[in-house]
Short mmCIF file of C-alpha atoms in Angstrom, two decimals:
data_model
loop_
_atom_site.label_atom_id
_atom_site.label_comp_id
_atom_site.label_asym_id
_atom_site.label_seq_id
_atom_site.Cartn_x
_atom_site.Cartn_y
_atom_site.Cartn_z
CA MET A 1437 140.03 44.17 96.03
CA LYS A 1438 138.78 42.89 99.56
CA PHE A 1439 136.31 45.61 99.65
CA PHE A 1440 134.74 44.96 96.21
CA ASN A 1441 134.45 41.22 97.11
CA GLN A 1442 132.57 42.10 100.09
CA VAL A 1443 130.33 44.73 98.67
CA GLY A 1444 129.66 42.97 95.44
CA LYS A 1445 128.48 43.84 91.93
CA MET A 1446 126.48 46.86 93.27
CA ALA A 1447 129.77 48.78 93.61
CA ILE A 1448 130.37 48.46 89.80
CA GLY A 1449 130.35 52.34 89.43
CA SER A 1450 133.15 52.78 92.15
CA ARG A 1451 135.27 49.99 90.78
CA LEU A 1452 134.94 51.44 87.15
CA ARG A 1453 135.78 54.67 88.40
CA MET A 1454 138.97 53.38 90.24
CA LEU A 1455 139.92 51.55 86.82
CA THR A 1456 139.35 54.79 85.00
CA GLU A 1457 141.67 56.73 87.46
CA LYS A 1458 144.28 54.25 87.15
CA ILE A 1459 144.18 54.31 83.42
CA THR A 1460 143.92 58.00 83.14
CA GLU A 1461 146.99 58.39 85.45
CA ASP A 1462 149.11 55.97 83.22
CA ALA A 1463 147.79 57.78 80.15
CA ALA A 1464 149.12 61.15 81.41
CA GLN A 1465 152.48 59.43 82.03
CA ILE A 1466 152.46 57.86 78.51
CA TYR A 1467 151.82 61.23 76.79
CA LYS A 1468 154.87 62.57 78.56
CA MET A 1469 156.93 59.60 77.52
CA TYR A 1470 156.24 60.20 73.86
CA ASN A 1471 156.86 63.89 74.30
CA VAL A 1472 153.25 64.79 73.50
CA ASP A 1473 151.83 67.78 75.38
CA LEU A 1474 148.18 66.57 75.65
CA GLN A 1475 145.92 65.71 78.67
CA PRO A 1476 144.16 62.55 78.51
CA LYS A 1477 140.70 64.27 78.94
CA TRP A 1478 141.29 66.21 75.88
CA PHE A 1479 141.59 62.93 73.68
CA PRO A 1480 138.03 62.54 72.44
CA VAL A 1481 137.84 66.05 71.20
CA PHE A 1482 141.42 66.03 69.69
CA TYR A 1483 140.62 62.75 67.94
CA VAL A 1484 137.63 63.84 66.11
CA LEU A 1485 139.29 67.06 65.06
CA SER A 1486 142.27 65.22 63.83
CA ASN A 1487 140.79 64.37 60.40
CA GLY A 1488 141.26 68.00 59.58
CA GLU A 1489 137.43 68.76 59.47
CA GLN A 1490 136.09 71.91 61.34
CA LYS A 1491 133.11 71.26 63.65
CA THR A 1492 130.89 73.04 65.71
CA ILE A 1493 130.93 72.30 69.64
CA THR A 1494 127.59 70.85 69.48
CA ALA A 1495 128.61 68.37 66.58
CA ILE A 1496 131.73 67.31 68.59
CA ALA A 1497 129.51 66.84 71.88
CA LYS A 1498 127.15 64.72 69.86
CA GLU A 1499 129.88 62.55 68.22
CA ILE A 1500 131.76 61.76 71.53
CA GLY A 1501 128.69 61.58 73.78
CA HIS A 1502 129.81 64.46 76.00
CA SER A 1503 127.90 67.41 77.22
CA HIS A 1504 128.00 70.67 75.56
CA PRO A 1505 129.54 72.45 78.56
CA SER A 1506 132.07 69.65 79.03
CA VAL A 1507 133.34 70.11 75.36
CA SER A 1508 133.23 73.83 75.64
CA ARG A 1509 135.61 73.64 78.76
CA ILE A 1510 138.13 71.28 76.71
CA ILE A 1511 138.05 73.46 73.91
CA ARG A 1512 138.86 76.63 76.01
CA GLU A 1513 141.82 74.65 77.68
CA MET A 1514 143.13 73.33 74.23
CA SER A 1515 142.68 76.92 72.93
CA LYS A 1516 144.89 78.35 75.65
CA LYS A 1517 147.61 75.83 74.71
CA GLY A 1518 147.45 76.58 71.06
CA PHE A 1519 146.15 73.33 69.87
CA VAL A 1520 142.98 74.53 68.33
CA THR A 1521 141.34 77.65 66.68
CA GLU A 1522 137.91 78.99 66.52
CA THR A 1523 136.52 80.68 63.48
CA LYS A 1524 133.13 81.75 62.14
CA ASP A 1525 131.27 79.02 60.16
CA LYS A 1526 131.45 80.09 56.49
CA SER A 1527 127.92 78.75 55.93
CA ASP A 1528 126.39 80.30 58.98
CA GLY A 1529 127.94 83.23 60.54
CA ARG A 1530 126.14 82.96 63.79
CA ARG A 1531 128.07 79.62 64.68
CA ASN A 1532 131.66 79.04 65.50
CA VAL A 1533 133.58 76.12 64.22
CA VAL A 1534 136.57 74.53 65.80
CA GLY A 1535 139.61 73.12 64.07
CA LEU A 1536 143.16 71.99 64.92
CA SER A 1537 145.89 74.78 64.68
CA GLN A 1538 149.13 74.20 62.99
CA LYS A 1539 150.49 73.24 66.52
CA GLY A 1540 147.48 70.78 66.79
CA ILE A 1541 148.30 69.23 63.40
CA ASP A 1542 151.90 68.80 64.22
CA VAL A 1543 151.10 67.02 67.47
CA ASN A 1544 148.66 64.74 65.65
CA ASN A 1545 151.51 63.53 63.27
CA LYS A 1546 153.63 63.05 66.23
CA VAL A 1547 151.13 61.11 68.30
CA GLN A 1548 150.40 58.27 65.66
CA THR A 1549 153.44 56.21 66.95
CA GLN A 1550 151.86 56.35 70.51
CA TYR A 1551 148.35 55.40 69.31
CA LYS A 1552 149.88 52.38 67.55
CA ASP A 1553 151.96 51.28 70.52
CA VAL A 1554 149.06 51.81 73.10
CA ASN A 1555 146.59 49.91 70.88
CA GLU A 1556 149.03 46.94 70.47
CA VAL A 1557 149.54 46.86 74.30
CA ILE A 1558 145.72 46.99 75.00
CA GLU A 1559 145.30 44.15 72.37
CA ASP A 1560 147.80 42.22 74.34
CA ILE A 1561 146.19 42.80 77.74
CA ILE A 1562 142.81 41.59 76.26
CA SER A 1563 144.43 38.49 74.89
CA GLN A 1564 145.43 37.54 78.45
CA THR A 1565 142.04 37.78 79.80
CA ARG A 1566 139.16 35.29 79.72
CA HIS A 1567 136.58 38.16 79.11
CA ASP A 1568 136.89 40.94 76.41
CA LEU A 1569 136.36 44.04 78.51
CA TRP A 1570 135.79 46.12 75.28
CA GLN A 1571 132.90 43.87 74.03
CA ALA A 1572 131.39 43.76 77.59
CA ILE A 1573 131.31 47.59 77.84
CA GLU A 1574 129.56 47.57 74.40
CA GLU A 1575 127.09 45.35 75.65
CA TRP A 1576 126.55 47.31 78.88
CA GLU A 1577 126.21 50.62 76.99
CA TYR A 1578 123.53 48.99 74.69
CA LEU A 1579 121.54 47.60 77.49
CA LEU A 1580 121.78 50.88 79.56
CA GLU A 1581 120.84 52.90 76.39
CA GLU A 1582 117.76 50.61 76.22
CA LYS A 1583 116.94 51.11 79.90
CA SER A 1584 118.92 53.04 82.36
CA LEU A 1585 120.23 51.71 85.73
CA LEU A 1586 117.95 54.15 87.43
CA ARG A 1587 114.90 52.91 85.52
CA ARG A 1588 115.70 49.36 86.16
CA VAL A 1589 116.08 50.09 90.08
CA GLN A 1590 112.93 52.07 89.95
CA GLU A 1591 111.14 49.17 88.56
CA LYS A 1592 112.67 46.89 91.10
CA LEU A 1593 111.72 49.13 94.01
CA LYS A 1594 108.16 49.35 92.58
CA ASP A 1595 107.93 45.44 92.19
CA ASN A 1596 109.17 45.13 95.78
CA GLU A 1597 106.80 47.54 97.12
CA SER A 1598 103.79 46.03 95.15
CA GLN A 1599 104.53 42.78 97.05
CA LYS A 1600 103.40 44.55 100.15
CA VAL A 1601 100.05 45.47 98.62
CA LYS A 1602 96.86 43.32 99.21
CA ILE A 1603 93.87 43.52 96.85
CA VAL A 1604 90.62 42.84 98.80
CA ASP A 1605 86.90 42.96 97.89
CA TYR A 1606 84.98 45.88 99.08
CA SER A 1607 82.74 45.88 102.17
CA PRO A 1608 80.92 48.70 103.79
CA LYS A 1609 83.85 49.51 106.13
CA TYR A 1610 85.69 50.87 103.11
CA GLN A 1611 82.94 53.18 102.01
CA GLU A 1612 84.63 56.36 103.28
CA ASP A 1613 87.82 55.39 101.68
CA PHE A 1614 86.25 54.72 98.54
CA LYS A 1615 84.62 58.36 98.62
CA ARG A 1616 87.78 60.02 99.98
CA LEU A 1617 90.26 58.50 97.59
CA ASN A 1618 88.26 59.47 94.51
CA GLU A 1619 87.15 62.87 95.78
CA GLU A 1620 90.91 63.51 96.36
CA TRP A 1621 91.99 62.97 92.82
CA ILE A 1622 89.02 64.34 91.07
CA SER A 1623 89.04 67.59 92.91
CA ARG A 1624 92.90 67.92 92.11
CA PHE A 1625 92.10 67.87 88.46
CA PHE A 1626 88.43 68.58 87.60
CA LYS A 1627 85.34 69.08 89.68
CA MET A 1628 82.89 66.83 91.31
CA GLU A 1629 79.83 66.04 89.18
CA PRO A 1630 76.43 64.63 89.95
CA GLU A 1631 77.31 60.99 88.73
CA ASP A 1632 80.36 61.12 91.09
CA HIS A 1633 78.14 61.80 94.03
CA LYS A 1634 75.78 59.10 93.12
CA ALA A 1635 78.55 56.50 93.05
CA LEU A 1636 80.60 57.78 95.88
CA ASP A 1637 77.85 58.36 98.34
CA HIS A 1638 75.95 55.24 97.76
CA PRO A 1639 78.34 52.62 96.29
CA GLN A 1640 76.25 49.74 97.65
CA GLN A 1641 73.16 50.82 95.96
CA TYR A 1642 74.53 52.33 92.83
CA ILE A 1643 77.41 49.77 92.13
CA ILE A 1644 77.16 46.58 94.22
CA ASN A 1645 73.26 46.07 94.14
CA ASN A 1646 73.21 46.78 90.26
CA GLY A 1647 75.62 43.74 89.58
CA GLY A 1648 78.96 45.69 89.86
CA PHE A 1649 81.80 45.26 92.45
CA ILE A 1650 84.65 47.17 94.01
CA VAL A 1651 88.23 46.16 94.95
CA VAL A 1652 90.38 47.92 97.43
CA ALA A 1653 94.14 47.92 97.74
CA LEU A 1654 95.75 47.67 101.14
CA TYR A 1655 99.20 48.77 101.90
CA ASN A 1656 100.25 47.77 105.37
CA ASP A 1657 96.48 47.26 105.94
CA GLU A 1658 95.78 50.98 105.16
CA PRO A 1659 93.37 51.56 102.11
CA VAL A 1660 95.40 53.42 99.51
CA GLY A 1661 93.62 52.49 96.37
CA VAL A 1662 90.18 51.60 94.89
CA CYS A 1663 88.58 50.69 91.63
CA ALA A 1664 85.13 49.51 90.65
CA GLY A 1665 83.56 47.34 87.88
CA LEU A 1666 80.23 48.76 86.98
CA LYS A 1667 77.74 46.47 85.33
CA MET A 1668 76.65 48.00 82.02
CA ASN A 1669 73.17 47.56 80.21
CA ASP A 1670 74.97 47.67 76.79
CA PRO A 1671 74.82 45.31 73.95
CA GLU A 1672 78.41 45.79 73.41
CA TYR A 1673 80.12 46.01 76.87
CA ASP A 1674 79.68 44.09 80.04
CA TYR A 1675 81.44 46.20 82.69
CA GLU A 1676 82.94 49.56 83.00
CA LEU A 1677 86.25 49.97 84.64
CA ALA A 1678 85.55 53.06 86.86
CA LYS A 1679 86.49 54.99 89.90
CA MET A 1680 90.22 54.04 89.99
CA ALA A 1681 91.97 56.10 92.65
CA VAL A 1682 95.29 55.82 94.30
CA SER A 1683 96.43 57.91 97.17
CA PRO A 1684 99.45 60.26 96.07
CA LYS A 1685 101.47 58.87 99.14
CA ALA A 1686 101.00 55.40 97.79
CA GLN A 1687 102.02 56.00 94.07
CA GLY A 1688 105.11 54.22 92.75
CA LYS A 1689 104.12 50.98 94.11
CA ASN A 1690 102.26 49.49 91.03
CA ILE A 1691 98.78 49.81 92.77
CA GLY A 1692 97.10 51.13 89.76
CA TRP A 1693 98.07 48.05 87.70
CA LEU A 1694 97.17 45.76 90.48
CA LEU A 1695 93.68 47.19 90.96
CA GLY A 1696 93.10 47.28 87.18
CA GLN A 1697 94.18 43.63 86.85
CA ALA A 1698 91.97 42.72 89.80
CA VAL A 1699 88.98 44.20 88.08
CA ILE A 1700 89.82 42.60 84.86
CA SER A 1701 90.08 39.26 86.37
CA LYS A 1702 86.94 39.50 88.19
CA ALA A 1703 84.88 40.72 85.23
CA ARG A 1704 86.32 37.68 83.32
CA LYS A 1705 85.39 35.18 86.16
CA LEU A 1706 81.75 36.81 85.75
CA GLY A 1707 81.71 36.06 82.02
CA ALA A 1708 82.63 39.49 80.81
CA LYS A 1709 83.80 39.60 77.09
CA LYS A 1710 84.42 43.30 76.75
CA LEU A 1711 85.15 46.17 79.23
CA TYR A 1712 84.85 49.87 78.74
CA LEU A 1713 86.31 52.95 80.50
CA GLU A 1714 86.32 56.80 80.25
CA SER A 1715 89.01 59.00 81.13
CA ASN A 1716 90.68 62.49 80.16
CA THR A 1717 93.73 62.77 78.02
CA ILE A 1718 95.36 65.07 80.42
CA LEU A 1719 95.77 62.10 82.82
CA LYS A 1720 98.76 60.86 80.75
CA PRO A 1721 99.95 58.30 83.33
CA ALA A 1722 96.51 56.78 83.66
CA ILE A 1723 96.08 56.48 79.76
CA SER A 1724 99.51 54.86 79.56
CA LEU A 1725 98.40 52.35 82.35
CA TYR A 1726 95.30 51.43 80.47
CA GLN A 1727 97.12 50.97 77.34
CA LYS A 1728 99.64 48.71 79.03
CA MET A 1729 96.56 46.81 80.37
CA GLY A 1730 95.43 46.26 76.83
CA PHE A 1731 92.67 48.94 76.40
CA ARG A 1732 92.51 50.73 73.08
CA LYS A 1733 90.85 54.00 71.97
CA VAL A 1734 87.22 53.87 70.57
CA ALA A 1735 84.94 56.27 69.00
CA GLY A 1736 83.39 58.61 71.46
CA ARG A 1737 80.09 57.97 73.15
CA ILE A 1738 77.83 60.26 74.94
CA SER A 1739 79.22 60.48 78.37
CA PRO A 1740 77.45 61.62 81.61
CA TYR A 1741 80.71 63.11 82.75
CA GLU A 1742 81.70 66.51 81.55
CA ARG A 1743 85.52 65.80 82.10
CA SER A 1744 85.44 62.54 79.96
CA ASN A 1745 87.10 63.10 76.47
CA ILE A 1746 88.41 59.64 75.63
CA GLN A 1747 86.88 56.29 75.72
CA MET A 1748 88.46 52.85 75.70
CA GLU A 1749 87.81 49.32 75.44
CA LEU A 1750 89.26 45.91 76.29
CA ASP A 1751 88.37 42.87 74.35
CA MET A 1752 88.94 40.00 76.49
#
């Protein structure tokens, strides 16, 4: 236990595996003690078949939460030992169903005493602990079903990486970066259009001098993302969130979110009440990001971009 005390809770997988191995070893000995010729790993499959109902392998896998190949392997092993039989499904001849054989039924009758004794011993162990392990496992299963450990660590890493990102205002020294980053993503999915060249070749004239602004994301002082707020001459919208681009090598660091929030914040300070943007529905991560920021789809307007097939707004 000294190792786990040193490593801490991040070793939970290793510790649970060790506990599982210990219990499984004991379970094998317990089966022998009660003269029951079963293997511990067969228990979930054997138990769901013990009510006498025949089931498909797919149904068994779904019920016990195992993979289809895992259940298939167990069925093959149990079949070799004569505990189960496979027959054609009467309602669908294309499927096989599995049920306990007479030998399996006899073992099921015999194992009931073992079930009762083991359950009483486990209840006794739980009564001697301060924490109910069974309830704790249920809570963990619920939380990990809601959001996996992998997803949680991914979000933590993204949050940590985003701390290294600095959002700064545009200056002429970032003009080539603004152009390069946008050309990079546009060319990957679409083609450059006249409006792109106008904004990317002359950002000072086309965006800044017309009352708009640009923000730049720096990661380790390297420009890796850009986004603009274009001043709109429109009765309904004040600014258009546009020209958002993040370098592929810097994705996964929350940069798109940080750029979007910087544009929204800057527009709000300038008195904006509504923002507008255009995009394309094949850019699913981008659409998801905009929705997360609060943008909602609106009826299509005439767009200067051929690639635009969705318009969104943010009511601030």
